[in-house]
PDB file of C-alpha atoms in Angstrom:
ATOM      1  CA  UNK A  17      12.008 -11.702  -4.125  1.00  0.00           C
ATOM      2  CA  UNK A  18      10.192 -12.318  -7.127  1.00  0.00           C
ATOM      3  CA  UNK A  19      10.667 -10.847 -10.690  1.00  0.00           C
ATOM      4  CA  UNK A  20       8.817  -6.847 -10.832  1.00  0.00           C
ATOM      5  CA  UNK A  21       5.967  -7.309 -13.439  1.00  0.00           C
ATOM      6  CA  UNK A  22       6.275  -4.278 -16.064  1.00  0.00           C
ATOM      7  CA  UNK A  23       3.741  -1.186 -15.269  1.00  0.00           C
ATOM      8  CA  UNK A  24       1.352  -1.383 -18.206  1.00  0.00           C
ATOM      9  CA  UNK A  25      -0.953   1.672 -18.860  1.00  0.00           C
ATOM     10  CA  UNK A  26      -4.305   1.997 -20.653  1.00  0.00           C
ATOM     11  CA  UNK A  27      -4.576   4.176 -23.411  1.00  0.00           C
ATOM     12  CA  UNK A  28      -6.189   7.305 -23.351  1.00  0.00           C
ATOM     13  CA  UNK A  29      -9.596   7.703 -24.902  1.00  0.00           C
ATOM     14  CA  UNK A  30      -9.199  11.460 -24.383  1.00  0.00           C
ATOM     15  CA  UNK A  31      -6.880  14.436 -24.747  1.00  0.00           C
ATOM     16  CA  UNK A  32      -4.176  14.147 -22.619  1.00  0.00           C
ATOM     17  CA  UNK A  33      -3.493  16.689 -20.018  1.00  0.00           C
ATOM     18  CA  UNK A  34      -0.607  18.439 -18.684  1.00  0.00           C
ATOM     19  CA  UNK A  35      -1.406  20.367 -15.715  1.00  0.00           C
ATOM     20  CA  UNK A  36       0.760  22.257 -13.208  1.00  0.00           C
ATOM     21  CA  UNK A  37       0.193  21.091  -9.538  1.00  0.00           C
ATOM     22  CA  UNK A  38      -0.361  22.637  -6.508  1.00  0.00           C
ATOM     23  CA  UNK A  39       3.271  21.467  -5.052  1.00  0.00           C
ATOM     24  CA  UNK A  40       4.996  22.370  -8.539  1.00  0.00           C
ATOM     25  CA  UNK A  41       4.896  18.527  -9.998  1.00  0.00           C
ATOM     26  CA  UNK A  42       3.813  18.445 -13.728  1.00  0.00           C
ATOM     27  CA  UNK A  43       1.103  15.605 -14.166  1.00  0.00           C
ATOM     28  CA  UNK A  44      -0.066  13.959 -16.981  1.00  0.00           C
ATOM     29  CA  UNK A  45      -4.010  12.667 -17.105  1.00  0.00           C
ATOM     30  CA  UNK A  46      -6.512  11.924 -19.489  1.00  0.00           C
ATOM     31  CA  UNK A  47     -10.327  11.941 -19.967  1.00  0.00           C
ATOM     32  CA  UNK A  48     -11.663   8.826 -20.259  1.00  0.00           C
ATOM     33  CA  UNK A  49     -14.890   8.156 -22.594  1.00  0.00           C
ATOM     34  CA  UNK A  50     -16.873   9.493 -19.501  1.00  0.00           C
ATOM     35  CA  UNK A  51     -15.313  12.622 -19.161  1.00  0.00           C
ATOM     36  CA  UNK A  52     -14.027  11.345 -15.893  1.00  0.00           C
ATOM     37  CA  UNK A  53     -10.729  12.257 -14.857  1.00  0.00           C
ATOM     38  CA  UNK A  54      -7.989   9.674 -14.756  1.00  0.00           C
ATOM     39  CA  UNK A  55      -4.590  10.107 -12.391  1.00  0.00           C
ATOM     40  CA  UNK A  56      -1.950   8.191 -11.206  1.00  0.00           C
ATOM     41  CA  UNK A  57      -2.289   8.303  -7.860  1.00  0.00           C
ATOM     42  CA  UNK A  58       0.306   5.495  -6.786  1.00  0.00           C
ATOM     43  CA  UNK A  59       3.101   8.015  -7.542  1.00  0.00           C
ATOM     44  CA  UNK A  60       1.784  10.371  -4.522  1.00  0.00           C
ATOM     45  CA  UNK A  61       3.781  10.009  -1.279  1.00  0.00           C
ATOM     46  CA  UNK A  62       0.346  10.289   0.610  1.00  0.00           C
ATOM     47  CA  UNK A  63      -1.214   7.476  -0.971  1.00  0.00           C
ATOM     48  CA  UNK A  64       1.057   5.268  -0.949  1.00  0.00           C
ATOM     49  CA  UNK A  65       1.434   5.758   2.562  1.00  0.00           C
ATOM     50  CA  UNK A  66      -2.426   5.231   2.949  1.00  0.00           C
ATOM     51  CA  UNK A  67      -1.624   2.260   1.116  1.00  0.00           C
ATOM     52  CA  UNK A  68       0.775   0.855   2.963  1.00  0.00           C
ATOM     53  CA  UNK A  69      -1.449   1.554   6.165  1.00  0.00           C
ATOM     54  CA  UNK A  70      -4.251  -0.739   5.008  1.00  0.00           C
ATOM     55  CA  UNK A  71      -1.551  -3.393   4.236  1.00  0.00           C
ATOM     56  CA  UNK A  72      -0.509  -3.211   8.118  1.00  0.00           C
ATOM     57  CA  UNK A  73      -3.488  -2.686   9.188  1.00  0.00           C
ATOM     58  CA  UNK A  74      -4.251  -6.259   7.001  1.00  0.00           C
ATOM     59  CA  UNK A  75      -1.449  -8.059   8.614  1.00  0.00           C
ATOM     60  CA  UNK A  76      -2.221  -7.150  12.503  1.00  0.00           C
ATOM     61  CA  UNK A  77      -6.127  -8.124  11.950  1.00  0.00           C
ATOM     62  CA  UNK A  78      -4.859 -11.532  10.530  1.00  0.00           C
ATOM     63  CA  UNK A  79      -2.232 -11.782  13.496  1.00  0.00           C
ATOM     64  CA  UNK A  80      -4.985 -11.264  16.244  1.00  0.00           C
ATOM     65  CA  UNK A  81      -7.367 -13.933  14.110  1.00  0.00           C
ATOM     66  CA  UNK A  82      -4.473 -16.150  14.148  1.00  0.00           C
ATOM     67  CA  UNK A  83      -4.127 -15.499  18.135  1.00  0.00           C
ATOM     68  CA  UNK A  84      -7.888 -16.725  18.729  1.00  0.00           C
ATOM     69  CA  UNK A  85      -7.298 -20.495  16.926  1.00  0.00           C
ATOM     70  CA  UNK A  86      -5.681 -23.370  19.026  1.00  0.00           C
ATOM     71  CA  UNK A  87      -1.826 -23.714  18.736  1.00  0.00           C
ATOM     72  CA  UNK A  88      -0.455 -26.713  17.981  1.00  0.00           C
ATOM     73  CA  UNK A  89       3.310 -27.305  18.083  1.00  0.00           C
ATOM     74  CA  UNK A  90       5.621 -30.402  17.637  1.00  0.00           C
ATOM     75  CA  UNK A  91       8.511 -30.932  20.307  1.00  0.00           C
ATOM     76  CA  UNK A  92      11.694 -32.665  20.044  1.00  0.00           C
ATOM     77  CA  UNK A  93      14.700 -33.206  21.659  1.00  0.00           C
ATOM     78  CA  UNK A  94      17.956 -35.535  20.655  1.00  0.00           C
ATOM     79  CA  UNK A  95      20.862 -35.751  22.869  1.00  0.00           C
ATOM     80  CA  UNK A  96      23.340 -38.351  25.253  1.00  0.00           C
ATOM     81  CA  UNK A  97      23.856 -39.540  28.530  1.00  0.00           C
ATOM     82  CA  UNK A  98      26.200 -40.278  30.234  1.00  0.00           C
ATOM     83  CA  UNK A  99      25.468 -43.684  32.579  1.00  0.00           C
ATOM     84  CA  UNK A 100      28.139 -44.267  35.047  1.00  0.00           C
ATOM     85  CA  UNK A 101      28.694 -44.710  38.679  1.00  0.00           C
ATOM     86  CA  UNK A 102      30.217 -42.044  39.244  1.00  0.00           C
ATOM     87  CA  UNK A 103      30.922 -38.472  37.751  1.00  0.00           C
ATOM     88  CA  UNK A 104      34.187 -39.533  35.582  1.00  0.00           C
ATOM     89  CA  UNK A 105      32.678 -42.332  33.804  1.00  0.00           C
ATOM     90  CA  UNK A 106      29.273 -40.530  33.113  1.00  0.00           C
ATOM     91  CA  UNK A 107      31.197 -37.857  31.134  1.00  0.00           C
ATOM     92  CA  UNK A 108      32.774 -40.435  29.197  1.00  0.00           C
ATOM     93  CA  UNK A 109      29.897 -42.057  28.266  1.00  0.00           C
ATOM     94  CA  UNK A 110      28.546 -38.796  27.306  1.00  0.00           C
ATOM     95  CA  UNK A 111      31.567 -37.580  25.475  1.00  0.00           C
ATOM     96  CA  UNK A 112      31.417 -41.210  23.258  1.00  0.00           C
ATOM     97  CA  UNK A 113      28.148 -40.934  22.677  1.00  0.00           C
ATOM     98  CA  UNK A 114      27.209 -44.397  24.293  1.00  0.00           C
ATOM     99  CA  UNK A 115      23.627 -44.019  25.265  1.00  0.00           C
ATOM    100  CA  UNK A 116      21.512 -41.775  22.867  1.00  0.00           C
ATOM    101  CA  UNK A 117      17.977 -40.625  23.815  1.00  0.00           C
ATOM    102  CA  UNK A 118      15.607 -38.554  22.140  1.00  0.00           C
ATOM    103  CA  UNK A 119      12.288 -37.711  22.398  1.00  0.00           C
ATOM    104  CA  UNK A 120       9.144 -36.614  20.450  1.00  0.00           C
ATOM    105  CA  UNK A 121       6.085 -34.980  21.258  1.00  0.00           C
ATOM    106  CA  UNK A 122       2.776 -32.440  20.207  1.00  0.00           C
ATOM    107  CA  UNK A 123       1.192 -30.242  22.363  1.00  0.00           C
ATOM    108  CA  UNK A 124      -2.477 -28.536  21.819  1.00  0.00           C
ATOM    109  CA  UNK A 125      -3.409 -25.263  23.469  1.00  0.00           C
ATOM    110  CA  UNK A 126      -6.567 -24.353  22.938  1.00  0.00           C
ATOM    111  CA  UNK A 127      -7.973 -20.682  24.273  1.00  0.00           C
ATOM    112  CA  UNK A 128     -11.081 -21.513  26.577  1.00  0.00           C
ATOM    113  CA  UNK A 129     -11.701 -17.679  27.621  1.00  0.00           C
ATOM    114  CA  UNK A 130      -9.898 -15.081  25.000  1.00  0.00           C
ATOM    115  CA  UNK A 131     -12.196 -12.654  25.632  1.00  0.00           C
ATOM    116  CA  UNK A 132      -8.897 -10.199  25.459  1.00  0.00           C
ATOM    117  CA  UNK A 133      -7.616 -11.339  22.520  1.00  0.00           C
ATOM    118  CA  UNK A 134     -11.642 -11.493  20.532  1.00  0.00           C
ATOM    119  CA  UNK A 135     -11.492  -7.732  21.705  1.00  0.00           C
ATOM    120  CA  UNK A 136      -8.105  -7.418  20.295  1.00  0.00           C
ATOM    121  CA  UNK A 137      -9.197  -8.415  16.892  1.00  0.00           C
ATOM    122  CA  UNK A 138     -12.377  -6.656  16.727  1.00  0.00           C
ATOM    123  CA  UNK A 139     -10.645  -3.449  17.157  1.00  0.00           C
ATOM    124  CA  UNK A 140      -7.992  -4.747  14.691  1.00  0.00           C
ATOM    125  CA  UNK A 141     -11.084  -5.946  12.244  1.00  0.00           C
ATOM    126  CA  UNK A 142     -11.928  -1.577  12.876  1.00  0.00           C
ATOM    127  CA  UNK A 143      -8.941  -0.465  12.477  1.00  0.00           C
ATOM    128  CA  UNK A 144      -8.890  -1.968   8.897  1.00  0.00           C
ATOM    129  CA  UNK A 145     -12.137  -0.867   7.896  1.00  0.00           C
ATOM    130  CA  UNK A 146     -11.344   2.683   9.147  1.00  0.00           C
ATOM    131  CA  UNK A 147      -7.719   2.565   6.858  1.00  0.00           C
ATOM    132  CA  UNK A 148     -10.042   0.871   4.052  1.00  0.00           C
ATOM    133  CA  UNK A 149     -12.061   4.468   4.235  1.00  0.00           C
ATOM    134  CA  UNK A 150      -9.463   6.705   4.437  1.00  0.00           C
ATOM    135  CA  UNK A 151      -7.771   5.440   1.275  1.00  0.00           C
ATOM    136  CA  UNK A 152     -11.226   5.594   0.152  1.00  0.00           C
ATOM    137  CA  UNK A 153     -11.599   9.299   1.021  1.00  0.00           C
ATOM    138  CA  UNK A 154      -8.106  10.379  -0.500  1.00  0.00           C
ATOM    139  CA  UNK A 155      -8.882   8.736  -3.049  1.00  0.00           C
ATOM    140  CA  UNK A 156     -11.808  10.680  -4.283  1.00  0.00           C
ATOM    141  CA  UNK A 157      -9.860  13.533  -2.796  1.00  0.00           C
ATOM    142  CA  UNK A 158      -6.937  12.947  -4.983  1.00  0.00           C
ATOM    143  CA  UNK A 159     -10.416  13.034  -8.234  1.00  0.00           C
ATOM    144  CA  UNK A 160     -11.334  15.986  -7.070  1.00  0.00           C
ATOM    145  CA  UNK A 161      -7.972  17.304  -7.153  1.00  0.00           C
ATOM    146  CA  UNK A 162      -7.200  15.833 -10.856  1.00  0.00           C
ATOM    147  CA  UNK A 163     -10.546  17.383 -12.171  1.00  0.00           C
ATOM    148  CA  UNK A 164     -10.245  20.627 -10.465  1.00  0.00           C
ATOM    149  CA  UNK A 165      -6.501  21.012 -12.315  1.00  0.00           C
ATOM    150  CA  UNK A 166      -7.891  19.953 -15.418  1.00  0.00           C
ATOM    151  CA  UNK A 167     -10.793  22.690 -15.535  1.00  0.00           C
ATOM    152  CA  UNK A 168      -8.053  24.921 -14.774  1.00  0.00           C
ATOM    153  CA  UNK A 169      -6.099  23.768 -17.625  1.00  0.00           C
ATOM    154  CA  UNK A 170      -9.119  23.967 -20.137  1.00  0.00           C
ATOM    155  CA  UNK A 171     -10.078  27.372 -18.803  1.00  0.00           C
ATOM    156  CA  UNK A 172      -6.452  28.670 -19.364  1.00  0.00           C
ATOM    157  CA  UNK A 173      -6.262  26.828 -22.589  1.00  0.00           C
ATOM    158  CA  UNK A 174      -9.304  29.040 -23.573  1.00  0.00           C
ATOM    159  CA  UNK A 175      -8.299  32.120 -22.206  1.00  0.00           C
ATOM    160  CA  UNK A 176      -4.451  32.029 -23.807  1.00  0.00           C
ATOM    161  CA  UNK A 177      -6.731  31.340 -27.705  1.00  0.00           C
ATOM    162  CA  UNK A 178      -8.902  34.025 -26.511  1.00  0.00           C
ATOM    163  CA  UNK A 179      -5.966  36.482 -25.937  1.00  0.00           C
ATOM    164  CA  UNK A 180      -4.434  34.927 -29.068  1.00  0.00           C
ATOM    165  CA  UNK A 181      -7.275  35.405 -31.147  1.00  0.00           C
ATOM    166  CA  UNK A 182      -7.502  39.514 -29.885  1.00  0.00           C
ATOM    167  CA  UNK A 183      -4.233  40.240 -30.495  1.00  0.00           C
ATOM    168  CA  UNK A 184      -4.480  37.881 -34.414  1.00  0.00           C
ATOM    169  CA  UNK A 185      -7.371  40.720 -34.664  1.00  0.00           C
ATOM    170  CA  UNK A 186      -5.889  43.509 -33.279  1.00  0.00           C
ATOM    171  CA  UNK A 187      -2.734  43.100 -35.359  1.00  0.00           C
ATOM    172  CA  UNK A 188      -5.037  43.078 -38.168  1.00  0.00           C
ATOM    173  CA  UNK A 189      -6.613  46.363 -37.364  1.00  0.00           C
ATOM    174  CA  UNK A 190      -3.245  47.891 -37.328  1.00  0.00           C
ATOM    175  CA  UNK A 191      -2.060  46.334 -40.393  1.00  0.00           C
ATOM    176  CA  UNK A 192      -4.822  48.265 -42.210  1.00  0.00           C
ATOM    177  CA  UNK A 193      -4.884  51.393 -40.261  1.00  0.00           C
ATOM    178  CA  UNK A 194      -1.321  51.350 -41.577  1.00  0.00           C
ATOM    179  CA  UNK A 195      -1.998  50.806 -45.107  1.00  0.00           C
TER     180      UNK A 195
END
């Protein structure tokens, strides 16, 4: 295999994010100059798997393109013979190696009627597309997901200052009550 390229991450053009998820995973996630929410989403088990279903799902529509071109393949053969009158002397000549042969050859098969295997790659060519779209959808899903945690986050954030601020005030209030 070849050499792992180091992960390299944009920076943040917003506040950074912690945000408690639904399955108890902390993630990290900034606000770009949009306001649009920004996630890692390689990290999640689902996508990846997603992922890795377009990649098949790449690989079997090239295999049934491959299936409708014409094959070609080369043919060879080396090997001795053993020319005698009778059986004894024939395995002689084949155990010294006397008389060689070989041989060389192509052969081209080309599909006339593939109907089955055209049909096999259209559904193939679908099957991609529909992968393609689910990653598409969880995608946007996994967006949806990031924002909705950060508005949670924010509205928490504003509540716990809220709460803080009341009880800066209400400490206040009984500091001079008590004076």
């Amino acid at each position: 295999g070849g050499a792992r390229q180091p992960r390299t991450r944009r920076p943040a053009t917003g506040p950074v994010v912690r945000a408690q998820l639904a399955d108890d995973r902390i993630a990290a996630f900034d606000t770009d100059g949009r306001g649009r929410r920004v996630a890692d989403a390689a990290q999640r088990p689902d996508y990846r798997g997603a992922k890795l279903g377009v990649d098949r799902n790449k690989l079997e529509r090239s295999y049934h393109r491959n299936q409708l071109l014409p094959r070609v393949d080369l043919n060879g053969s080396y090997g001795y013979n053993g020319i005698g009158s009778d059986f004894v002397s024939s395995r002689t000549d084949a155990r010294r190696q006397n008389y060689t042969t070989s041989s060389a050859g192509v052969s081209v098969s080309v599909p006339l009627t593939s109907a089955t295997e055209r049909g096999r790659a259209r559904a193939a060519k679908l099957r991609l597309r529909q992968a393609e779209t689910d990653l598409e959808r969880l995608e946007q899903d996994i967006l949806i997901d990031v924002s909705n945690a950060a508005q949670q986050v924010e509205s928490t954030r504003s509540r716990v200052a809220t709460t803080r601020t009341a009880r800066d005030l209400n400490e206040q209030m009984l500091q001079s009550e008590l004076k």
